[in-house]
Structure formats: C-alpha cells, structure tokens
PDB file of C-alpha atoms in Angstrom:
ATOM      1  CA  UNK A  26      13.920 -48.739  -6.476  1.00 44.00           C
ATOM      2  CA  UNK A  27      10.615 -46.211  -5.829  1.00 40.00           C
ATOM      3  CA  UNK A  28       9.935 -43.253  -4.319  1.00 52.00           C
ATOM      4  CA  UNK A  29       6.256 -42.244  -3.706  1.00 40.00           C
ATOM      5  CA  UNK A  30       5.696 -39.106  -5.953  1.00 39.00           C
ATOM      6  CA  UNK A  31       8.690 -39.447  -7.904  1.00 42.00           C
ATOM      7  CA  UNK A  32       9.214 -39.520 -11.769  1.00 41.00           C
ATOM      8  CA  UNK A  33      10.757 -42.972 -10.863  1.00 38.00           C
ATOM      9  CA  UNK A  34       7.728 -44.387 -10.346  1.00 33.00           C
ATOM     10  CA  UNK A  35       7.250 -44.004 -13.846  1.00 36.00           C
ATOM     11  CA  UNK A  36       3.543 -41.999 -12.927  1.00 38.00           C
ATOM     12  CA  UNK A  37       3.289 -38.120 -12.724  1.00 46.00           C
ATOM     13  CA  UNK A  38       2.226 -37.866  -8.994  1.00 49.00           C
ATOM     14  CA  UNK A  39      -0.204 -34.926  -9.069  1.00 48.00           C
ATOM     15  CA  UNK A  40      -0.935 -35.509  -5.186  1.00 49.00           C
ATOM     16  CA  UNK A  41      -2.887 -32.091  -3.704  1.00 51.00           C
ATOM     17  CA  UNK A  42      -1.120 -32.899  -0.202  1.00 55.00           C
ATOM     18  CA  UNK A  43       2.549 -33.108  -1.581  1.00 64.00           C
ATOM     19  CA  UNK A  44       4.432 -30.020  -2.183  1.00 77.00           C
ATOM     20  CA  UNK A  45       6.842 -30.407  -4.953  1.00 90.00           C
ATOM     21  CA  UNK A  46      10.190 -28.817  -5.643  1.00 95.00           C
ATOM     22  CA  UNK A  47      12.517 -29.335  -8.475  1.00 97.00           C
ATOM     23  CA  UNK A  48      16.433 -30.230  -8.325  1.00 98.00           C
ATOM     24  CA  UNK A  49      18.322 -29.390 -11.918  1.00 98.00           C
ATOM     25  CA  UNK A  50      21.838 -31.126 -12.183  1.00 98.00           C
ATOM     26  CA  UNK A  51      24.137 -30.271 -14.214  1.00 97.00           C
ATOM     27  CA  UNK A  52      26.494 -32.906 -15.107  1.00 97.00           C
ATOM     28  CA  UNK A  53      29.884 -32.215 -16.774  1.00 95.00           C
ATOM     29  CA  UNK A  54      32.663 -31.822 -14.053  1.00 96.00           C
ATOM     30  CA  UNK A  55      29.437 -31.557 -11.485  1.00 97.00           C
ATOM     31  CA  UNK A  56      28.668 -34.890 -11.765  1.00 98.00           C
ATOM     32  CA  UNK A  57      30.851 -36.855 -13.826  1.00 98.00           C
ATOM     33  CA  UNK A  58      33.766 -35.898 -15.882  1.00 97.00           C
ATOM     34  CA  UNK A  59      33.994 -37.659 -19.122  1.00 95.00           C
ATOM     35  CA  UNK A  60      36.095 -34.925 -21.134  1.00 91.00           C
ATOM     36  CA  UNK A  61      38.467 -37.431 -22.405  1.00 93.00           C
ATOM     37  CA  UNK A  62      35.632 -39.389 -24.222  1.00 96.00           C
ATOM     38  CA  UNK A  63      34.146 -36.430 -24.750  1.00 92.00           C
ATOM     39  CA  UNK A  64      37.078 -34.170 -26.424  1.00 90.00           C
ATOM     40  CA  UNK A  65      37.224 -37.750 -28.809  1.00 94.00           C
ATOM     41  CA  UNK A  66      33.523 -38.227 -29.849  1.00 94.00           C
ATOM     42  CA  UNK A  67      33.570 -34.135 -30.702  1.00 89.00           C
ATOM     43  CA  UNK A  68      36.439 -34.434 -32.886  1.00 90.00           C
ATOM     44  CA  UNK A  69      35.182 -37.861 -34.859  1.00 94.00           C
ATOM     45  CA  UNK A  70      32.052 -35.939 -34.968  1.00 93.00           C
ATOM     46  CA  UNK A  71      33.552 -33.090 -36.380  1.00 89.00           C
ATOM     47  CA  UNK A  72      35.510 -34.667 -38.999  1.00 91.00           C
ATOM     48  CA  UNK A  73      32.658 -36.741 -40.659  1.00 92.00           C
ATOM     49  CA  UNK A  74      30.287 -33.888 -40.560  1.00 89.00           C
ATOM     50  CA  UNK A  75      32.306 -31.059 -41.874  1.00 86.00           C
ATOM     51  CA  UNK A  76      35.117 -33.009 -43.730  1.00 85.00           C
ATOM     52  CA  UNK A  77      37.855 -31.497 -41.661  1.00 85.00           C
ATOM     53  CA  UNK A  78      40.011 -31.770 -38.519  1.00 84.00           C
ATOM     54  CA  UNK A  79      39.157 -30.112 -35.521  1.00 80.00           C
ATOM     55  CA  UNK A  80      42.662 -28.501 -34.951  1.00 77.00           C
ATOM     56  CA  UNK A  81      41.184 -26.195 -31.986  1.00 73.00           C
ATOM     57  CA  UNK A  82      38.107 -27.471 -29.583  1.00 71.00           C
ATOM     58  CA  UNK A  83      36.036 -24.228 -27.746  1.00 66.00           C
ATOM     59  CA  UNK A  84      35.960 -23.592 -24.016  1.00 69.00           C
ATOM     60  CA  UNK A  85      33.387 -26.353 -23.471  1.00 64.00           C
ATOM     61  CA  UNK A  86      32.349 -24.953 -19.691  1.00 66.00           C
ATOM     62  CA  UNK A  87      28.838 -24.188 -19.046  1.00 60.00           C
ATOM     63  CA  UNK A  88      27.946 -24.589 -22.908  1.00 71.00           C
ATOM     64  CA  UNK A  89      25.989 -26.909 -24.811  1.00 79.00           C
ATOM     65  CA  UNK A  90      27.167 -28.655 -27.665  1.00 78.00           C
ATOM     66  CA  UNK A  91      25.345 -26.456 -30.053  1.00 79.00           C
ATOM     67  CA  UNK A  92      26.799 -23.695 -28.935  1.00 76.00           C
ATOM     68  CA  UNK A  93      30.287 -25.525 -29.041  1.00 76.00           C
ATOM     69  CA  UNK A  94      29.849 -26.500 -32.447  1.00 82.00           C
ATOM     70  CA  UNK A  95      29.199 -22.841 -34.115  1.00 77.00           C
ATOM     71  CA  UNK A  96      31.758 -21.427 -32.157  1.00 78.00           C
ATOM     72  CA  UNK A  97      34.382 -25.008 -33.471  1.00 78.00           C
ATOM     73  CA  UNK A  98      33.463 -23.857 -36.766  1.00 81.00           C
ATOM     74  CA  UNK A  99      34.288 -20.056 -36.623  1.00 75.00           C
ATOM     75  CA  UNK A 100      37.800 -20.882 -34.880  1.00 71.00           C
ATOM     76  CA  UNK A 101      38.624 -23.957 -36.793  1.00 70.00           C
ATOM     77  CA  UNK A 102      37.584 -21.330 -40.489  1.00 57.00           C
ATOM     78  CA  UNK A 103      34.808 -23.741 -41.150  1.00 62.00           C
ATOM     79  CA  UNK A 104      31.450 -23.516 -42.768  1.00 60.00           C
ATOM     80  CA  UNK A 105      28.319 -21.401 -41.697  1.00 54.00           C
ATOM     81  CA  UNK A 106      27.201 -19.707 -38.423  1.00 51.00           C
ATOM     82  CA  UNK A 107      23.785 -19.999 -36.036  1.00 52.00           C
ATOM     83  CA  UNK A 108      20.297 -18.848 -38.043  1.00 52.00           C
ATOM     84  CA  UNK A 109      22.023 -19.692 -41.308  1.00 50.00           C
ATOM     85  CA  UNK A 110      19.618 -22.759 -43.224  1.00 54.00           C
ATOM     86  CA  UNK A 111      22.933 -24.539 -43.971  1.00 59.00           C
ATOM     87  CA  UNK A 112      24.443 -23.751 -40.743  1.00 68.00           C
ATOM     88  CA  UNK A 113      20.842 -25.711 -39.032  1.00 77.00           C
ATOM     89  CA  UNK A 114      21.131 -28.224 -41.491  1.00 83.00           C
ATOM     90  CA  UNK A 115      24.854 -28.826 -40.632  1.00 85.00           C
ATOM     91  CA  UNK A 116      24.027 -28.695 -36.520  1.00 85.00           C
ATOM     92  CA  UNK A 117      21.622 -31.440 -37.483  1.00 88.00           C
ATOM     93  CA  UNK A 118      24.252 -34.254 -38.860  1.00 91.00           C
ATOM     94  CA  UNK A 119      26.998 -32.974 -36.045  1.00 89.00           C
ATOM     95  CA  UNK A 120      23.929 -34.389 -33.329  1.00 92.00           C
ATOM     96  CA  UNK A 121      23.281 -37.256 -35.240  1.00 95.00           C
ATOM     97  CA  UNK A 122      27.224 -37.917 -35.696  1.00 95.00           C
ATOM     98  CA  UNK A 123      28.041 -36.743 -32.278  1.00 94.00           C
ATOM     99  CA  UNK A 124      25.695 -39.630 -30.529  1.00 96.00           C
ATOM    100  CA  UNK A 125      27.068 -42.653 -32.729  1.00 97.00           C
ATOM    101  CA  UNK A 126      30.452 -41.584 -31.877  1.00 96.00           C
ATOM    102  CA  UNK A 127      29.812 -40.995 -28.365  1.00 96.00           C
ATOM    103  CA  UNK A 128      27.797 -44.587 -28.447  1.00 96.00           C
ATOM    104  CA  UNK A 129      30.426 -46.418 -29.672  1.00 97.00           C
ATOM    105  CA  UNK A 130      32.636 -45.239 -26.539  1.00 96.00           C
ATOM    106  CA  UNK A 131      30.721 -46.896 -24.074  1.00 95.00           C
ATOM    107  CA  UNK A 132      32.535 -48.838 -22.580  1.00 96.00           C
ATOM    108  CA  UNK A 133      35.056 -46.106 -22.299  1.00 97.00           C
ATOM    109  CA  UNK A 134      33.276 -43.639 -20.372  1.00 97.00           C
ATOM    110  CA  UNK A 135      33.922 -45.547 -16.796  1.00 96.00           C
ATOM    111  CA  UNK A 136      37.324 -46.651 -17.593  1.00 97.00           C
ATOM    112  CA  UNK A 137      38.381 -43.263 -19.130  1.00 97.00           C
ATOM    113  CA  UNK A 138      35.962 -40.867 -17.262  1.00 97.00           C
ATOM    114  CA  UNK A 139      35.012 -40.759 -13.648  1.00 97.00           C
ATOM    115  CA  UNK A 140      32.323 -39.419 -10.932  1.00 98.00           C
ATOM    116  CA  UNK A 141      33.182 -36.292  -9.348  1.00 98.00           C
ATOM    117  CA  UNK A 142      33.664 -36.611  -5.617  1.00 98.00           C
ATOM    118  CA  UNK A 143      30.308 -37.424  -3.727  1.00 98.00           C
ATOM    119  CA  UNK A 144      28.299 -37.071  -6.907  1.00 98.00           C
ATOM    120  CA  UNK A 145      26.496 -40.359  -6.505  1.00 98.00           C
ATOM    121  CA  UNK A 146      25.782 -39.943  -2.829  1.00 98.00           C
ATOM    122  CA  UNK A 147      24.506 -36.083  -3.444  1.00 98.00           C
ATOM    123  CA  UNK A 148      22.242 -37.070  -5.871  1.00 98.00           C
ATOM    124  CA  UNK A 149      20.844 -40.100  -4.413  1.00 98.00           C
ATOM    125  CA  UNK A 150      20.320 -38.438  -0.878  1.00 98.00           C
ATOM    126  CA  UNK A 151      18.610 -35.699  -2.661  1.00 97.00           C
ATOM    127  CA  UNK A 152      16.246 -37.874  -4.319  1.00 96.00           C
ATOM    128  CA  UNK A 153      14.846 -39.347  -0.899  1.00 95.00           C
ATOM    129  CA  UNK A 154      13.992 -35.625  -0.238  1.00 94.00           C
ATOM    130  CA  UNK A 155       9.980 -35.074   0.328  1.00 91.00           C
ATOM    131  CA  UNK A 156       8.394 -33.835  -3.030  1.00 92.00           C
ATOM    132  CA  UNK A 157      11.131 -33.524  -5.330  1.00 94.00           C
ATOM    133  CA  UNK A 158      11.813 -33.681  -8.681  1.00 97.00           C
ATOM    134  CA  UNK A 159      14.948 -34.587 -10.517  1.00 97.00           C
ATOM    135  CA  UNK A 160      16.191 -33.594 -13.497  1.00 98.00           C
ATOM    136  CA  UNK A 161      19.381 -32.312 -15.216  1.00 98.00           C
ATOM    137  CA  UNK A 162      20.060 -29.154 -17.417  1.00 97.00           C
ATOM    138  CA  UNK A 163      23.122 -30.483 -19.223  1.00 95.00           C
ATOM    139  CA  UNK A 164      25.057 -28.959 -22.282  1.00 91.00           C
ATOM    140  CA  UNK A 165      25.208 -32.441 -23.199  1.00 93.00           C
ATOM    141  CA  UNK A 166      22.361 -33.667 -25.891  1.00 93.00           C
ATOM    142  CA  UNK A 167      20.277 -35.683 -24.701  1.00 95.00           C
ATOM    143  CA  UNK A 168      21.708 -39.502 -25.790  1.00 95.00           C
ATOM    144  CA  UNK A 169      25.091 -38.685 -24.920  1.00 96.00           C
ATOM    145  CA  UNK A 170      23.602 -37.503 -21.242  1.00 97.00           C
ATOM    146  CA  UNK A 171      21.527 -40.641 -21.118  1.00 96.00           C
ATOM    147  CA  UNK A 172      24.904 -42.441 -21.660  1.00 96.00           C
ATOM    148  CA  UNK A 173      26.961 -41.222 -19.199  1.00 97.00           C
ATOM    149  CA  UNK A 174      24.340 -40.847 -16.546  1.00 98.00           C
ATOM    150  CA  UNK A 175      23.575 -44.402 -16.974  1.00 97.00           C
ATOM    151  CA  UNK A 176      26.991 -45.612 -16.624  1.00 97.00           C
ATOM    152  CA  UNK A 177      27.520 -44.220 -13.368  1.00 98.00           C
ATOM    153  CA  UNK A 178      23.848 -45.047 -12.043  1.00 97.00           C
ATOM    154  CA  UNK A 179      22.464 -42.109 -11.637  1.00 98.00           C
ATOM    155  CA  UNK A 180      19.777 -42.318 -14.351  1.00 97.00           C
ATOM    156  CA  UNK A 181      17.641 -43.754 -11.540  1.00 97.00           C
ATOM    157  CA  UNK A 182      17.120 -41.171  -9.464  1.00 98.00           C
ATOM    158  CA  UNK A 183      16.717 -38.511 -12.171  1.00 98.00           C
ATOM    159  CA  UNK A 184      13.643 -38.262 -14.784  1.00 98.00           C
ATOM    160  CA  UNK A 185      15.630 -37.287 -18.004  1.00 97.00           C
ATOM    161  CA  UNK A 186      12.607 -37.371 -19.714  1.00 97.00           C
ATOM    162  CA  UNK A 187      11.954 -33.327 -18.675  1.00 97.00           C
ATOM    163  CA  UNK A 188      15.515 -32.464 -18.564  1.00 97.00           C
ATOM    164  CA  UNK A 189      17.158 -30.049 -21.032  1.00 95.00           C
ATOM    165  CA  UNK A 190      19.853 -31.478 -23.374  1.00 94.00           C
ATOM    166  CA  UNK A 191      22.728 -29.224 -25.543  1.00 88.00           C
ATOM    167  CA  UNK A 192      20.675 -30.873 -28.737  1.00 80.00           C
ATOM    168  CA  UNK A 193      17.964 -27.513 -28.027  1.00 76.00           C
ATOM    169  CA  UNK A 194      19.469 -24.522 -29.800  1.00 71.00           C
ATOM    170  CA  UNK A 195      19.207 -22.467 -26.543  1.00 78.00           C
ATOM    171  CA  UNK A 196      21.353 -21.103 -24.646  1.00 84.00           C
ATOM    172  CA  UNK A 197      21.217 -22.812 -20.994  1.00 89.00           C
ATOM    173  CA  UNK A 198      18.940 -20.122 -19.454  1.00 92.00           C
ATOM    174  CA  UNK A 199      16.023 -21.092 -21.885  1.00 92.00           C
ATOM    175  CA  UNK A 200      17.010 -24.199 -21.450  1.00 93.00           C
ATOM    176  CA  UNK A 201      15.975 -24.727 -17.772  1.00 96.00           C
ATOM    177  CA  UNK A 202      12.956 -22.679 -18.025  1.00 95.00           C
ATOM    178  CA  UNK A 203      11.990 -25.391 -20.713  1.00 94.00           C
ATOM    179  CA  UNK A 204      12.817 -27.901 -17.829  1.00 96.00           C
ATOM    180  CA  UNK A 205      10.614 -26.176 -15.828  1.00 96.00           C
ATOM    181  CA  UNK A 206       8.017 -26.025 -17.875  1.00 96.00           C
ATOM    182  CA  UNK A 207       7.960 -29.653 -18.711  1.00 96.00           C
ATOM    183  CA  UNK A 208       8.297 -30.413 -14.505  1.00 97.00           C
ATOM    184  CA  UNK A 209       4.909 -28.303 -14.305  1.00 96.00           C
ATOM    185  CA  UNK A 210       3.221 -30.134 -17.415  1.00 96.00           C
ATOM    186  CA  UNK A 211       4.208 -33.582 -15.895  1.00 96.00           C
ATOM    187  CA  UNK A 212       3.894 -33.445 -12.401  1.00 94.00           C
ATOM    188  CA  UNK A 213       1.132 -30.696 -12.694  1.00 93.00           C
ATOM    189  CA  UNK A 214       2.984 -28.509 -10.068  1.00 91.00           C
ATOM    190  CA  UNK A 215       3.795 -24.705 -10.189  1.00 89.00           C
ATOM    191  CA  UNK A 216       7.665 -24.567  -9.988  1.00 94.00           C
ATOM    192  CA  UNK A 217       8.808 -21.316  -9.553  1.00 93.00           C
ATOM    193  CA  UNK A 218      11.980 -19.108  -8.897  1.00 93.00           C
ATOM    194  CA  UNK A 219      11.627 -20.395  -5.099  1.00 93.00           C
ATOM    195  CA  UNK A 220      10.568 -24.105  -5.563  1.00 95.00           C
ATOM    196  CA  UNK A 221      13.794 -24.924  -8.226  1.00 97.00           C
ATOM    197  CA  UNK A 222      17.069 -24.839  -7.665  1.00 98.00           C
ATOM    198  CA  UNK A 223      20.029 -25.582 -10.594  1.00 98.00           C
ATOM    199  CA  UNK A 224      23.620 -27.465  -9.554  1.00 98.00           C
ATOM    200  CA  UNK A 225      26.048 -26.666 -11.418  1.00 98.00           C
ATOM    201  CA  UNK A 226      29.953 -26.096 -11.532  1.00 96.00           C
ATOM    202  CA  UNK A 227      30.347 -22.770 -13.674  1.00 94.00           C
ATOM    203  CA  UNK A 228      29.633 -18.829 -13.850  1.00 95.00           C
ATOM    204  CA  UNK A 229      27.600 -19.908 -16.739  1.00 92.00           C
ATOM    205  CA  UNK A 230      25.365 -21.816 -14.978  1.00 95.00           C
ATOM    206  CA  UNK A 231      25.004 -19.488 -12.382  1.00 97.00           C
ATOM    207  CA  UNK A 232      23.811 -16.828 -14.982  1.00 96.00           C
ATOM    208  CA  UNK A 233      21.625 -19.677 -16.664  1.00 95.00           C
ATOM    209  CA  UNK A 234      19.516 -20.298 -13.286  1.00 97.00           C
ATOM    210  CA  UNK A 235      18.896 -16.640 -13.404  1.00 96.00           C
ATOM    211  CA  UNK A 236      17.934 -16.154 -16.491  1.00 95.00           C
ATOM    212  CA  UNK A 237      15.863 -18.822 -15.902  1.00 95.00           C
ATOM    213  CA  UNK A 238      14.001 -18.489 -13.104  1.00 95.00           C
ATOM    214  CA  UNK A 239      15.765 -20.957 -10.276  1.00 97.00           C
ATOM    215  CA  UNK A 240      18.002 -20.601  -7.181  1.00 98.00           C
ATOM    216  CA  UNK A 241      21.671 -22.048  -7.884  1.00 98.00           C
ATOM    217  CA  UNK A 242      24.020 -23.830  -6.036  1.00 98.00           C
ATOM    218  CA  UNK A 243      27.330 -23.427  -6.784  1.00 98.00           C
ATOM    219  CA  UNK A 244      30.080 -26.170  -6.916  1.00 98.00           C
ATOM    220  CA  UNK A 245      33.774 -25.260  -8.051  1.00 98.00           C
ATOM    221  CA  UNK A 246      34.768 -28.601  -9.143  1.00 96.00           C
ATOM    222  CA  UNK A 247      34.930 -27.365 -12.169  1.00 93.00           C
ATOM    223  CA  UNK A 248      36.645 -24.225 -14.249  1.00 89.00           C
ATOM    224  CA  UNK A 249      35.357 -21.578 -12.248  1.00 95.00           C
ATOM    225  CA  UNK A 250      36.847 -21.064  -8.712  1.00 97.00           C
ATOM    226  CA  UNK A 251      34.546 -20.478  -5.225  1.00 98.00           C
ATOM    227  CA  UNK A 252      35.416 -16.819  -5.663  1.00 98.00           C
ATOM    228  CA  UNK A 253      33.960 -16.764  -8.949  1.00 98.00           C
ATOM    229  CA  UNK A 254      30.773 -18.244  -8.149  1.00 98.00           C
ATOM    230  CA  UNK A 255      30.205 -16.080  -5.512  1.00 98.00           C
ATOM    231  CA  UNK A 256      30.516 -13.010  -7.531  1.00 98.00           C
ATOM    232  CA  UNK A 257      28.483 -14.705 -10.588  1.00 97.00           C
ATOM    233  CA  UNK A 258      25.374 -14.550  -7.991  1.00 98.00           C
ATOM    234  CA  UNK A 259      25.449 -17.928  -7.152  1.00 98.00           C
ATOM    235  CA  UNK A 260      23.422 -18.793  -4.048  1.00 98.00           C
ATOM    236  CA  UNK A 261      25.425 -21.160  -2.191  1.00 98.00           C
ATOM    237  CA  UNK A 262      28.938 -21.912  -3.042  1.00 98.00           C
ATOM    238  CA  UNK A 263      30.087 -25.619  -2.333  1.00 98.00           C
ATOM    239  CA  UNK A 264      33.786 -26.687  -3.095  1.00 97.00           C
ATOM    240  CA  UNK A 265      32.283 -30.244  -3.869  1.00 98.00           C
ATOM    241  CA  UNK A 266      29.706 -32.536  -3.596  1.00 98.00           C
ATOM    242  CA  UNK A 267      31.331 -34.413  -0.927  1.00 98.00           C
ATOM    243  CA  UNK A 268      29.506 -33.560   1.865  1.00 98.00           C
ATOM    244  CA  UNK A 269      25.853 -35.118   1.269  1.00 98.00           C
ATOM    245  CA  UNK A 270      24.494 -33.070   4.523  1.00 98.00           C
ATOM    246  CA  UNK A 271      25.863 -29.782   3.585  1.00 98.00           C
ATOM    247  CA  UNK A 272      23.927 -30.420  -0.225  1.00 98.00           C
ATOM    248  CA  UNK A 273      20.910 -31.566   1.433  1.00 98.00           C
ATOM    249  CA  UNK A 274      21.077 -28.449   3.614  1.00 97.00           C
ATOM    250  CA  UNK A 275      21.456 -26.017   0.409  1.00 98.00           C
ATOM    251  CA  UNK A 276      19.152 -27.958  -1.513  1.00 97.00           C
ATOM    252  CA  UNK A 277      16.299 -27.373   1.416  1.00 95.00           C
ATOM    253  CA  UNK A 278      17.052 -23.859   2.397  1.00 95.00           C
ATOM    254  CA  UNK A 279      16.742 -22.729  -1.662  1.00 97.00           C
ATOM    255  CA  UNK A 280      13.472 -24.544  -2.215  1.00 94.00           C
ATOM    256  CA  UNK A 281      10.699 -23.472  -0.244  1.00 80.00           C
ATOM    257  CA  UNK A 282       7.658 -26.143  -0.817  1.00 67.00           C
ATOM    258  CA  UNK A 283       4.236 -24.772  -1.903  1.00 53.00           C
ATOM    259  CA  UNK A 284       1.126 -26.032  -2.221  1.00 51.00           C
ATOM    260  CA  UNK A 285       0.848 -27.893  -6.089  1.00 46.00           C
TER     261      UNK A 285
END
C-alpha cells in the first residue's frame, strides 16, 4: 500500500504543489496498550543490568524509558543518577537489555496487549489525509516501538524512521522538536507550530507539544482524565479514538497547510 507524497513510498516527496503537515502519535495507551509485556521486559531489563530486583516500577505515563529508568533507580536505592559517566554508561546496557527482552516477547504483545479502541482506523484514515506526514513521539525506544507498532499494523502508515524514541535522553518536548526537525530534513517542508499536531493520552504530552512547537490533541484513554487535558492546554480533548471523523476533523482544523 502507497500514498503519493508519503514516507510510505519509501521517497521524500519534496513536491512544490503539495502542502505538507505532520501527525505525531503517541503510542502507549493512545494506540496500543502493551503494559503487561511492558512492566515484564522493564523488570528482566532491570535485573540483568543493575543486578537487582525492581521491587517498585515509576509512573510510566507520558515518560520515556530513560527517564523511567533514573527515576527506577533512585526509588528502587540503586546506582547513579542522569549526567553521571556511570549513570550514561549504565542507561546504555538498560537499552540494549531492554530491546532483547522486549524481543523475545513477541509473540506476547498481541495475545497479552491490545489496540486501544479505534486506534487502527484513526491512524489509517489519517494517513489518506492530503500532504501528511506520520510519525510517532513515543517514550518507547525505538526497537521496542518498531515492535509493537508492527504487530498491530500500523508501522505502515507511519515513517518511524523520523520519529522520536525514549532511547534519546530528552525529555518528550525536545523530543518532538527533533521529530520535527527530521520531517523538515526529509520531506524538505517547513513544519511549524501550525502545520504539526501531537496525539497523545497524557498532561505530559500535552506540555511536550508545547514545549515543542505543535498543536495537541488530547485523548483520555489513558491516566489523565478529559478534565485534565483540558486544563493541561490541550487543544482538542477526545475521550477515544473511536470516532475516525471526529479525529480527522481535529487533525484538519489544528494543521493549517502551507506552501513547502
């Protein structure tokens, strides 16, 4: 399956008569929800990289698995913090550790895991949109996304290649502005504030797209309620992604085209 001026194609566009906008996705409890295999692989992945048990995981929402580490090892009494050589050093065999154990779980993430309601639709509908990008801004790093996004078959419509994965130590609001900043690169199109918009399920998120320059839609599947979306900032607040008209309409009213 191709779209015309899409990164499925496999070629950057870079059309002068196409005006491109850019759709970030985030995916856990957006998308899919996977926090079974996931609460598993971080614990195996704890345990062979710091040579204990992880007695007490971190609120996981809206933060990427860097972040989730440092803060595992300050409340599980464990080892060194963020800027700290031994502490980057440390990060680096939790990734590494993190992706073999998520890899060997495969075949658990559709039997133990599942799409959120109208995730597949949403995404797919979104795709067919005129001019637009795909990506995803995911706590996740980036094999573990790849994984999961493949399983349910929505690595198709999205080009993962400019996404931003939990492997970046950023936080998720220099995270997307990396996004964006790839999007431009690749597709040679000026994605602004009013031409990107992030998905996502958590205040977080909302805060992220500010910070990093992009509209947000709101959808409180998730940990953080409708009410506290709305007061977050978010843009539009959706309860789910059920209703593939009412995302299409959101997605369209907070991207206004221009000229790449």
């Amino acid at each position: 399956m191709t779209k015309e001026g899409s990164a499925i194609s496999g070629q950057p566009p870079g059309r002068p008569d196409v005006d491109y906008r850019l759709v970030l996705w985030n995916i856990g409890l957006t998308l899919v929800d996977a926090a079974r295999v996931d609460r598993a692989a971080y614990a195996e992945a704890f345990l062979a990289t710091t040579g204990r048990p992880l007695v007490q995981l971190p609120q996981m929402a809206g933060r990427t698995d860097s972040e989730i580490f440092f803060e595992a090892l300050a409340v599980n009494a464990t080892g060194p913090q963020p800027g700290d050589p031994a502490g980057d050093e440390l990060l680096g065999r939790f990734v590494a550790q993190l992706a073999t154990a998520y890899r060997a779980r495969r075949d658990l993430i559709t039997t133990q895991g599942r799409l959120m309601p109208g995730a597949h639709d949403a995404v797919a509908a979104v795709w067919q949109l005129p001019g637009l990008v795909q990506t995803v801004v995911t706590g996740a790093i980036r094999p573990n996304a790849v994984e999961v996004l493949r399983a349910f078959d929505l690595d198709r419509y999205l080009d993962t290649e400019i996404g931003g994965y939990g492997s970046e130590v950023y936080p998720k609001g220099a995270m997307l502005l990396n996004a964006r900043g790839r999007a431009a690169e690749k597709y040679r199109a000026d994605f602004t504030e009013h031409t990107t918009v992030y998905i996502a399920d958590s205040i977080r998120d909302v805060e992220a797209a500010r910070i990093g320059g992009a509209r947000s839609i709101g959808v409180a599947s998730g940990r953080s309620a409708a009410g506290e979306l709305w007061d977050a900032g978010a843009d539009v607040v959706l309860d789910d992604l059920a209703d593939t008209e009412a995302v299409l309409a959101a997605v369209d009213r907070l991207t206004v085209p221009i000229r790449s």
